[in-house]
Amino acid sequence: MWLFWTSAVLAFVLDQGSKLYVFKALDLVTLERIEVFPPLLEFRKGLNTGVNFGLFADSSSAQRWVLIALSLGLCLMLMLWARRSFCRPIEYLSAGFVVGGALGNAFDRLIHPGVLDFLNMSCCGLNNPYVFNVADVFIFAGAIGLVLFGGDGHKRKKPS
């Protein structure tokens, strides 16, 4: 489980550190847009008060607390699943990435009205209107890892 906790803490710290750096040190709050590697990568100020892609962003303020509780509950269930079913390092790493990213976004909802987003990637003449953050990258990578490398739900005997 040490790999689970290490990857969760790493994901959380990198997410929160990147937001602090981009929004405060680079002053994205004032600039609202910074070209990093045009046209592929730019930083755009975003605050997502909804769920994925801003869905339900105009819902009641109670939704904020429901989303925080849902994130914490899902993190707890994923932790219990990891304790009971995982034995390979890639499984613990992947689950830790999901938990660390989810906790990063939940922490944003605690201290801001929503999740701070700033990454925007576009390519080949297609303008992507959506922004995301480092926590979202960890959640996505962890989920893919669990799908590709997750076990059959039964703890396997470790070779001696």
Short mmCIF file of N, CA and C in Angstrom, two decimals:
data_model
loop_
_atom_site.label_atom_id
_atom_site.label_comp_id
_atom_site.label_asym_id
_atom_site.label_seq_id
_atom_site.Cartn_x
_atom_site.Cartn_y
_atom_site.Cartn_z
N MET A 1 0.82 -1.21 0.00
CA MET A 1 0.00 0.00 0.00
C MET A 1 0.86 1.26 0.00
N TRP A 2 2.16 1.13 0.30
CA TRP A 2 3.01 2.33 0.31
C TRP A 2 3.04 2.98 -1.06
N LEU A 3 3.00 2.20 -2.15
CA LEU A 3 3.00 2.76 -3.50
C LEU A 3 1.69 3.50 -3.77
N PHE A 4 0.61 2.97 -3.26
CA PHE A 4 -0.70 3.64 -3.39
C PHE A 4 -0.63 5.03 -2.76
N TRP A 5 -0.18 5.09 -1.50
CA TRP A 5 -0.13 6.36 -0.79
C TRP A 5 0.90 7.31 -1.39
N THR A 6 2.04 6.79 -1.81
CA THR A 6 3.07 7.63 -2.41
C THR A 6 2.57 8.26 -3.71
N SER A 7 1.93 7.46 -4.55
CA SER A 7 1.43 8.00 -5.82
C SER A 7 0.26 8.96 -5.59
N ALA A 8 -0.57 8.70 -4.59
CA ALA A 8 -1.68 9.61 -4.27
C ALA A 8 -1.14 10.96 -3.79
N VAL A 9 -0.17 10.93 -2.91
CA VAL A 9 0.42 12.17 -2.40
C VAL A 9 1.13 12.92 -3.53
N LEU A 10 1.87 12.19 -4.37
CA LEU A 10 2.57 12.80 -5.49
C LEU A 10 1.58 13.49 -6.43
N ALA A 11 0.50 12.81 -6.79
CA ALA A 11 -0.51 13.40 -7.68
C ALA A 11 -1.13 14.65 -7.06
N PHE A 12 -1.47 14.56 -5.77
CA PHE A 12 -2.08 15.71 -5.08
C PHE A 12 -1.12 16.90 -5.05
N VAL A 13 0.13 16.66 -4.67
CA VAL A 13 1.12 17.74 -4.54
C VAL A 13 1.42 18.36 -5.90
N LEU A 14 1.60 17.54 -6.93
CA LEU A 14 1.88 18.08 -8.26
C LEU A 14 0.69 18.88 -8.79
N ASP A 15 -0.52 18.42 -8.53
CA ASP A 15 -1.70 19.16 -8.95
C ASP A 15 -1.78 20.51 -8.25
N GLN A 16 -1.72 20.50 -6.94
CA GLN A 16 -1.85 21.75 -6.19
C GLN A 16 -0.66 22.68 -6.46
N GLY A 17 0.53 22.12 -6.59
CA GLY A 17 1.72 22.93 -6.89
C GLY A 17 1.63 23.58 -8.26
N SER A 18 1.14 22.84 -9.24
CA SER A 18 1.00 23.41 -10.59
C SER A 18 -0.02 24.53 -10.61
N LYS A 19 -1.11 24.37 -9.88
CA LYS A 19 -2.13 25.43 -9.82
C LYS A 19 -1.59 26.66 -9.12
N LEU A 20 -0.88 26.46 -8.04
CA LEU A 20 -0.28 27.59 -7.32
C LEU A 20 0.70 28.34 -8.22
N TYR A 21 1.55 27.60 -8.92
CA TYR A 21 2.54 28.21 -9.79
C TYR A 21 1.88 28.97 -10.94
N VAL A 22 0.96 28.33 -11.64
CA VAL A 22 0.36 28.94 -12.82
C VAL A 22 -0.55 30.11 -12.46
N PHE A 23 -1.37 29.95 -11.44
CA PHE A 23 -2.32 31.01 -11.10
C PHE A 23 -1.68 32.16 -10.33
N LYS A 24 -0.70 31.85 -9.47
CA LYS A 24 -0.09 32.90 -8.65
C LYS A 24 1.21 33.42 -9.25
N ALA A 25 2.20 32.53 -9.43
CA ALA A 25 3.52 32.97 -9.90
C ALA A 25 3.47 33.50 -11.34
N LEU A 26 2.75 32.81 -12.22
CA LEU A 26 2.62 33.28 -13.60
C LEU A 26 1.48 34.28 -13.76
N ASP A 27 0.69 34.48 -12.72
CA ASP A 27 -0.41 35.44 -12.68
C ASP A 27 -1.48 35.19 -13.75
N LEU A 28 -1.87 33.93 -13.89
CA LEU A 28 -2.92 33.61 -14.85
C LEU A 28 -4.24 34.26 -14.48
N VAL A 29 -4.41 34.57 -13.20
CA VAL A 29 -5.65 35.23 -12.76
C VAL A 29 -5.84 36.55 -13.51
N THR A 30 -4.77 37.31 -13.64
CA THR A 30 -4.84 38.60 -14.33
C THR A 30 -4.72 38.43 -15.85
N LEU A 31 -3.77 37.63 -16.29
CA LEU A 31 -3.49 37.49 -17.72
C LEU A 31 -4.59 36.72 -18.45
N GLU A 32 -5.20 35.77 -17.79
CA GLU A 32 -6.27 34.92 -18.31
C GLU A 32 -5.85 33.95 -19.40
N ARG A 33 -4.70 34.21 -20.06
CA ARG A 33 -4.25 33.34 -21.14
C ARG A 33 -2.74 33.49 -21.32
N ILE A 34 -2.03 32.36 -21.35
CA ILE A 34 -0.59 32.37 -21.57
C ILE A 34 -0.26 31.33 -22.63
N GLU A 35 0.35 31.75 -23.71
CA GLU A 35 0.77 30.81 -24.74
C GLU A 35 2.06 30.14 -24.29
N VAL A 36 2.03 28.83 -24.19
CA VAL A 36 3.19 28.07 -23.73
C VAL A 36 3.92 27.46 -24.91
N PHE A 37 3.22 26.71 -25.72
CA PHE A 37 3.78 26.07 -26.90
C PHE A 37 2.72 26.13 -28.00
N PRO A 38 2.52 27.35 -28.55
CA PRO A 38 1.43 27.52 -29.51
C PRO A 38 1.62 26.68 -30.77
N PRO A 39 0.59 26.16 -31.33
CA PRO A 39 -0.81 26.20 -30.91
C PRO A 39 -1.19 24.99 -30.04
N LEU A 40 -0.22 24.15 -29.69
CA LEU A 40 -0.54 22.91 -28.99
C LEU A 40 -0.92 23.09 -27.53
N LEU A 41 -0.24 23.97 -26.82
CA LEU A 41 -0.49 24.10 -25.38
C LEU A 41 -0.54 25.57 -24.99
N GLU A 42 -1.59 25.92 -24.30
CA GLU A 42 -1.67 27.24 -23.68
C GLU A 42 -2.38 27.12 -22.34
N PHE A 43 -2.09 28.06 -21.47
CA PHE A 43 -2.76 28.13 -20.18
C PHE A 43 -3.91 29.11 -20.31
N ARG A 44 -5.09 28.68 -19.92
CA ARG A 44 -6.28 29.55 -19.91
C ARG A 44 -6.93 29.44 -18.54
N LYS A 45 -7.30 30.57 -17.99
CA LYS A 45 -7.96 30.58 -16.68
C LYS A 45 -9.33 29.92 -16.78
N GLY A 46 -9.57 28.97 -15.88
CA GLY A 46 -10.85 28.29 -15.86
C GLY A 46 -11.25 27.93 -14.44
N LEU A 47 -12.54 27.99 -14.18
CA LEU A 47 -13.10 27.57 -12.90
C LEU A 47 -14.32 26.72 -13.21
N ASN A 48 -14.22 25.43 -12.95
CA ASN A 48 -15.30 24.50 -13.26
C ASN A 48 -16.14 24.26 -12.01
N THR A 49 -17.33 24.80 -12.01
CA THR A 49 -18.24 24.60 -10.88
C THR A 49 -19.15 23.40 -11.09
N GLY A 50 -19.05 22.78 -12.25
CA GLY A 50 -19.87 21.61 -12.55
C GLY A 50 -19.06 20.33 -12.45
N VAL A 51 -19.40 19.38 -13.31
CA VAL A 51 -18.65 18.13 -13.38
C VAL A 51 -17.85 18.14 -14.68
N ASN A 52 -17.54 17.01 -15.24
CA ASN A 52 -16.72 16.96 -16.46
C ASN A 52 -17.24 17.89 -17.54
N PHE A 53 -16.31 18.60 -18.17
CA PHE A 53 -16.59 19.52 -19.26
C PHE A 53 -17.60 20.60 -18.86
N GLY A 54 -17.69 20.90 -17.58
CA GLY A 54 -18.57 21.95 -17.10
C GLY A 54 -20.05 21.59 -17.08
N LEU A 55 -20.38 20.32 -17.23
CA LEU A 55 -21.78 19.93 -17.18
C LEU A 55 -22.37 20.26 -15.81
N PHE A 56 -23.59 20.72 -15.79
CA PHE A 56 -24.32 21.08 -14.58
C PHE A 56 -23.66 22.23 -13.82
N ALA A 57 -22.96 23.10 -14.52
CA ALA A 57 -22.26 24.20 -13.87
C ALA A 57 -23.22 25.23 -13.27
N ASP A 58 -24.43 25.29 -13.75
CA ASP A 58 -25.39 26.26 -13.25
C ASP A 58 -26.30 25.69 -12.16
N SER A 59 -25.93 24.57 -11.60
CA SER A 59 -26.75 23.94 -10.57
C SER A 59 -26.62 24.67 -9.24
N SER A 60 -27.34 24.24 -8.25
CA SER A 60 -27.36 24.90 -6.94
C SER A 60 -26.01 24.80 -6.24
N SER A 61 -25.81 25.65 -5.25
CA SER A 61 -24.55 25.65 -4.50
C SER A 61 -24.39 24.37 -3.68
N ALA A 62 -25.48 23.68 -3.42
CA ALA A 62 -25.40 22.41 -2.69
C ALA A 62 -24.64 21.37 -3.50
N GLN A 63 -24.64 21.53 -4.82
CA GLN A 63 -23.94 20.57 -5.68
C GLN A 63 -22.45 20.52 -5.34
N ARG A 64 -21.89 21.65 -4.96
CA ARG A 64 -20.47 21.71 -4.57
C ARG A 64 -20.18 20.70 -3.45
N TRP A 65 -21.03 20.69 -2.43
CA TRP A 65 -20.82 19.81 -1.28
C TRP A 65 -21.12 18.37 -1.63
N VAL A 66 -22.08 18.16 -2.51
CA VAL A 66 -22.39 16.80 -2.97
C VAL A 66 -21.19 16.24 -3.74
N LEU A 67 -20.58 17.07 -4.60
CA LEU A 67 -19.43 16.61 -5.37
C LEU A 67 -18.22 16.34 -4.48
N ILE A 68 -18.03 17.14 -3.44
CA ILE A 68 -16.93 16.89 -2.49
C ILE A 68 -17.17 15.56 -1.77
N ALA A 69 -18.39 15.35 -1.28
CA ALA A 69 -18.72 14.10 -0.58
C ALA A 69 -18.59 12.90 -1.51
N LEU A 70 -19.04 13.04 -2.74
CA LEU A 70 -18.94 11.96 -3.71
C LEU A 70 -17.47 11.61 -3.99
N SER A 71 -16.63 12.63 -4.14
CA SER A 71 -15.19 12.40 -4.37
C SER A 71 -14.56 11.67 -3.20
N LEU A 72 -14.86 12.11 -2.00
CA LEU A 72 -14.28 11.47 -0.82
C LEU A 72 -14.77 10.02 -0.67
N GLY A 73 -16.05 9.80 -0.92
CA GLY A 73 -16.60 8.45 -0.85
C GLY A 73 -15.99 7.51 -1.88
N LEU A 74 -15.83 8.00 -3.10
CA LEU A 74 -15.22 7.17 -4.14
C LEU A 74 -13.75 6.89 -3.83
N CYS A 75 -13.05 7.86 -3.27
CA CYS A 75 -11.65 7.65 -2.87
C CYS A 75 -11.56 6.57 -1.80
N LEU A 76 -12.46 6.61 -0.85
CA LEU A 76 -12.47 5.60 0.21
C LEU A 76 -12.75 4.22 -0.36
N MET A 77 -13.72 4.12 -1.26
CA MET A 77 -14.03 2.82 -1.86
C MET A 77 -12.86 2.30 -2.70
N LEU A 78 -12.19 3.18 -3.41
CA LEU A 78 -11.04 2.75 -4.22
C LEU A 78 -9.89 2.29 -3.32
N MET A 79 -9.70 2.97 -2.19
CA MET A 79 -8.67 2.56 -1.25
C MET A 79 -8.97 1.16 -0.68
N LEU A 80 -10.22 0.93 -0.31
CA LEU A 80 -10.61 -0.38 0.21
C LEU A 80 -10.46 -1.47 -0.85
N TRP A 81 -10.82 -1.16 -2.06
CA TRP A 81 -10.66 -2.10 -3.17
C TRP A 81 -9.18 -2.45 -3.35
N ALA A 82 -8.32 -1.42 -3.30
CA ALA A 82 -6.88 -1.64 -3.46
C ALA A 82 -6.34 -2.54 -2.35
N ARG A 83 -6.76 -2.29 -1.11
CA ARG A 83 -6.29 -3.10 0.03
C ARG A 83 -6.68 -4.56 -0.10
N ARG A 84 -7.88 -4.79 -0.61
CA ARG A 84 -8.41 -6.16 -0.65
C ARG A 84 -8.03 -6.93 -1.91
N SER A 85 -7.82 -6.25 -3.01
CA SER A 85 -7.73 -6.95 -4.29
C SER A 85 -6.41 -6.81 -5.04
N PHE A 86 -5.63 -5.81 -4.74
CA PHE A 86 -4.44 -5.57 -5.55
C PHE A 86 -3.22 -6.25 -4.98
N CYS A 87 -2.30 -6.61 -5.88
CA CYS A 87 -1.00 -7.08 -5.41
C CYS A 87 0.12 -6.61 -6.33
N ARG A 88 -0.20 -6.17 -7.55
CA ARG A 88 0.84 -5.71 -8.46
C ARG A 88 1.08 -4.20 -8.28
N PRO A 89 2.31 -3.76 -8.39
CA PRO A 89 2.63 -2.34 -8.21
C PRO A 89 1.86 -1.42 -9.15
N ILE A 90 1.64 -1.82 -10.40
CA ILE A 90 0.94 -0.95 -11.35
C ILE A 90 -0.50 -0.69 -10.89
N GLU A 91 -1.10 -1.65 -10.20
CA GLU A 91 -2.47 -1.47 -9.71
C GLU A 91 -2.49 -0.42 -8.59
N TYR A 92 -1.55 -0.53 -7.66
CA TYR A 92 -1.47 0.45 -6.57
C TYR A 92 -1.14 1.84 -7.11
N LEU A 93 -0.22 1.90 -8.05
CA LEU A 93 0.16 3.18 -8.65
C LEU A 93 -1.03 3.83 -9.33
N SER A 94 -1.74 3.06 -10.13
CA SER A 94 -2.90 3.59 -10.86
C SER A 94 -3.99 4.07 -9.90
N ALA A 95 -4.30 3.27 -8.91
CA ALA A 95 -5.33 3.66 -7.94
C ALA A 95 -4.90 4.91 -7.17
N GLY A 96 -3.62 4.99 -6.81
CA GLY A 96 -3.11 6.17 -6.12
C GLY A 96 -3.24 7.42 -6.96
N PHE A 97 -2.98 7.31 -8.27
CA PHE A 97 -3.14 8.46 -9.16
C PHE A 97 -4.59 8.95 -9.19
N VAL A 98 -5.54 8.02 -9.25
CA VAL A 98 -6.96 8.39 -9.26
C VAL A 98 -7.31 9.10 -7.95
N VAL A 99 -6.91 8.52 -6.84
CA VAL A 99 -7.24 9.10 -5.53
C VAL A 99 -6.57 10.46 -5.34
N GLY A 100 -5.30 10.58 -5.68
CA GLY A 100 -4.61 11.86 -5.53
C GLY A 100 -5.22 12.94 -6.39
N GLY A 101 -5.57 12.61 -7.62
CA GLY A 101 -6.21 13.58 -8.50
C GLY A 101 -7.59 13.98 -8.01
N ALA A 102 -8.36 13.00 -7.57
CA ALA A 102 -9.71 13.28 -7.06
C ALA A 102 -9.65 14.16 -5.80
N LEU A 103 -8.68 13.87 -4.93
CA LEU A 103 -8.54 14.69 -3.72
C LEU A 103 -8.06 16.11 -4.06
N GLY A 104 -7.23 16.24 -5.10
CA GLY A 104 -6.81 17.57 -5.55
C GLY A 104 -7.99 18.40 -6.02
N ASN A 105 -8.87 17.80 -6.80
CA ASN A 105 -10.05 18.52 -7.27
C ASN A 105 -11.04 18.79 -6.13
N ALA A 106 -11.17 17.84 -5.21
CA ALA A 106 -12.06 18.05 -4.06
C ALA A 106 -11.53 19.18 -3.19
N PHE A 107 -10.22 19.23 -3.00
CA PHE A 107 -9.61 20.32 -2.22
C PHE A 107 -9.89 21.67 -2.87
N ASP A 108 -9.81 21.73 -4.20
CA ASP A 108 -10.16 22.97 -4.91
C ASP A 108 -11.58 23.40 -4.58
N ARG A 109 -12.49 22.45 -4.59
CA ARG A 109 -13.90 22.78 -4.31
C ARG A 109 -14.09 23.28 -2.88
N LEU A 110 -13.22 22.84 -1.97
CA LEU A 110 -13.29 23.33 -0.59
C LEU A 110 -12.85 24.78 -0.47
N ILE A 111 -11.80 25.16 -1.18
CA ILE A 111 -11.24 26.51 -1.01
C ILE A 111 -11.64 27.49 -2.10
N HIS A 112 -12.23 27.01 -3.18
CA HIS A 112 -12.72 27.86 -4.27
C HIS A 112 -14.16 27.43 -4.55
N PRO A 113 -14.88 28.21 -5.34
CA PRO A 113 -16.24 27.79 -5.70
C PRO A 113 -16.29 26.58 -6.62
N GLY A 114 -15.15 26.22 -7.20
CA GLY A 114 -15.09 25.08 -8.11
C GLY A 114 -13.65 24.65 -8.30
N VAL A 115 -13.42 23.87 -9.34
CA VAL A 115 -12.09 23.33 -9.63
C VAL A 115 -11.33 24.29 -10.54
N LEU A 116 -10.08 24.61 -10.16
CA LEU A 116 -9.24 25.46 -10.99
C LEU A 116 -8.69 24.64 -12.16
N ASP A 117 -8.92 25.11 -13.37
CA ASP A 117 -8.42 24.47 -14.58
C ASP A 117 -7.57 25.47 -15.34
N PHE A 118 -6.55 24.98 -16.06
CA PHE A 118 -5.72 25.91 -16.81
C PHE A 118 -5.09 25.33 -18.07
N LEU A 119 -5.08 24.03 -18.25
CA LEU A 119 -4.45 23.43 -19.42
C LEU A 119 -5.42 23.38 -20.58
N ASN A 120 -4.96 23.85 -21.74
CA ASN A 120 -5.75 23.76 -22.95
C ASN A 120 -4.84 23.26 -24.06
N MET A 121 -5.28 22.24 -24.74
CA MET A 121 -4.51 21.68 -25.84
C MET A 121 -5.36 21.67 -27.09
N SER A 122 -4.81 22.22 -28.16
CA SER A 122 -5.46 22.23 -29.45
C SER A 122 -4.46 21.78 -30.50
N CYS A 123 -4.96 21.36 -31.64
CA CYS A 123 -4.06 20.86 -32.67
C CYS A 123 -4.71 20.92 -34.03
N CYS A 124 -3.88 21.10 -34.99
CA CYS A 124 -4.23 20.88 -36.40
C CYS A 124 -5.43 21.72 -36.85
N GLY A 125 -5.49 22.96 -36.41
CA GLY A 125 -6.58 23.84 -36.80
C GLY A 125 -7.86 23.66 -36.00
N LEU A 126 -7.90 22.69 -35.11
CA LEU A 126 -9.07 22.48 -34.27
C LEU A 126 -8.87 23.21 -32.95
N ASN A 127 -9.79 24.09 -32.61
CA ASN A 127 -9.69 24.85 -31.38
C ASN A 127 -10.50 24.18 -30.28
N ASN A 128 -9.81 23.63 -29.29
CA ASN A 128 -10.45 22.96 -28.17
C ASN A 128 -10.89 24.02 -27.15
N PRO A 129 -12.18 24.14 -26.88
CA PRO A 129 -12.64 25.17 -25.94
C PRO A 129 -12.50 24.78 -24.46
N TYR A 130 -12.13 23.53 -24.18
CA TYR A 130 -12.12 23.04 -22.81
C TYR A 130 -10.75 23.17 -22.16
N VAL A 131 -10.77 23.37 -20.84
CA VAL A 131 -9.54 23.41 -20.06
C VAL A 131 -9.63 22.32 -18.99
N PHE A 132 -8.47 21.86 -18.56
CA PHE A 132 -8.40 20.83 -17.54
C PHE A 132 -7.19 21.12 -16.66
N ASN A 133 -6.88 20.23 -15.74
CA ASN A 133 -5.76 20.47 -14.84
C ASN A 133 -4.93 19.19 -14.66
N VAL A 134 -3.88 19.28 -13.88
CA VAL A 134 -2.98 18.15 -13.66
C VAL A 134 -3.71 17.01 -12.93
N ALA A 135 -4.62 17.34 -12.03
CA ALA A 135 -5.40 16.29 -11.34
C ALA A 135 -6.19 15.47 -12.34
N ASP A 136 -6.77 16.13 -13.33
CA ASP A 136 -7.52 15.41 -14.35
C ASP A 136 -6.63 14.45 -15.14
N VAL A 137 -5.39 14.85 -15.39
CA VAL A 137 -4.43 13.99 -16.08
C VAL A 137 -4.16 12.74 -15.24
N PHE A 138 -3.94 12.94 -13.94
CA PHE A 138 -3.68 11.80 -13.06
C PHE A 138 -4.90 10.88 -12.96
N ILE A 139 -6.09 11.45 -12.86
CA ILE A 139 -7.31 10.64 -12.79
C ILE A 139 -7.45 9.81 -14.06
N PHE A 140 -7.25 10.44 -15.20
CA PHE A 140 -7.37 9.74 -16.48
C PHE A 140 -6.31 8.64 -16.61
N ALA A 141 -5.06 8.97 -16.31
CA ALA A 141 -3.98 7.98 -16.41
C ALA A 141 -4.21 6.82 -15.44
N GLY A 142 -4.63 7.13 -14.23
CA GLY A 142 -4.91 6.07 -13.25
C GLY A 142 -6.06 5.18 -13.67
N ALA A 143 -7.11 5.78 -14.20
CA ALA A 143 -8.26 4.99 -14.65
C ALA A 143 -7.87 4.07 -15.81
N ILE A 144 -7.10 4.59 -16.75
CA ILE A 144 -6.63 3.76 -17.86
C ILE A 144 -5.76 2.63 -17.33
N GLY A 145 -4.89 2.93 -16.37
CA GLY A 145 -4.04 1.91 -15.76
C GLY A 145 -4.86 0.82 -15.10
N LEU A 146 -5.92 1.20 -14.39
CA LEU A 146 -6.77 0.20 -13.73
C LEU A 146 -7.51 -0.66 -14.76
N VAL A 147 -7.95 -0.04 -15.85
CA VAL A 147 -8.65 -0.81 -16.89
C VAL A 147 -7.69 -1.78 -17.58
N LEU A 148 -6.50 -1.29 -17.92
CA LEU A 148 -5.56 -2.14 -18.67
C LEU A 148 -4.85 -3.18 -17.80
N PHE A 149 -4.54 -2.80 -16.57
CA PHE A 149 -3.70 -3.67 -15.75
C PHE A 149 -4.38 -4.19 -14.48
N GLY A 150 -5.63 -3.80 -14.27
CA GLY A 150 -6.34 -4.24 -13.08
C GLY A 150 -6.58 -5.74 -13.11
N GLY A 151 -6.60 -6.32 -11.94
CA GLY A 151 -6.76 -7.77 -11.83
C GLY A 151 -8.20 -8.20 -11.96
N ASP A 152 -8.43 -9.42 -11.57
CA ASP A 152 -9.75 -10.02 -11.68
C ASP A 152 -10.60 -9.83 -10.43
N GLY A 153 -10.13 -9.01 -9.49
CA GLY A 153 -10.91 -8.74 -8.29
C GLY A 153 -10.58 -9.66 -7.14
N HIS A 154 -9.69 -10.60 -7.33
CA HIS A 154 -9.29 -11.52 -6.25
C HIS A 154 -7.81 -11.33 -5.97
N LYS A 155 -7.49 -11.23 -4.73
CA LYS A 155 -6.08 -11.05 -4.35
C LYS A 155 -5.32 -12.32 -4.73
N ARG A 156 -4.29 -12.11 -5.51
CA ARG A 156 -3.48 -13.25 -5.96
C ARG A 156 -2.38 -13.52 -4.94
N LYS A 157 -1.96 -14.76 -4.89
CA LYS A 157 -0.85 -15.09 -4.01
C LYS A 157 0.43 -14.53 -4.60
N LYS A 158 1.20 -13.88 -3.77
CA LYS A 158 2.47 -13.35 -4.22
C LYS A 158 3.49 -14.47 -4.27
N PRO A 159 4.29 -14.49 -5.35
CA PRO A 159 5.31 -15.55 -5.43
C PRO A 159 6.33 -15.38 -4.32
N SER A 160 6.80 -16.50 -3.79
CA SER A 160 7.76 -16.42 -2.70
C SER A 160 9.18 -16.58 -3.20
#
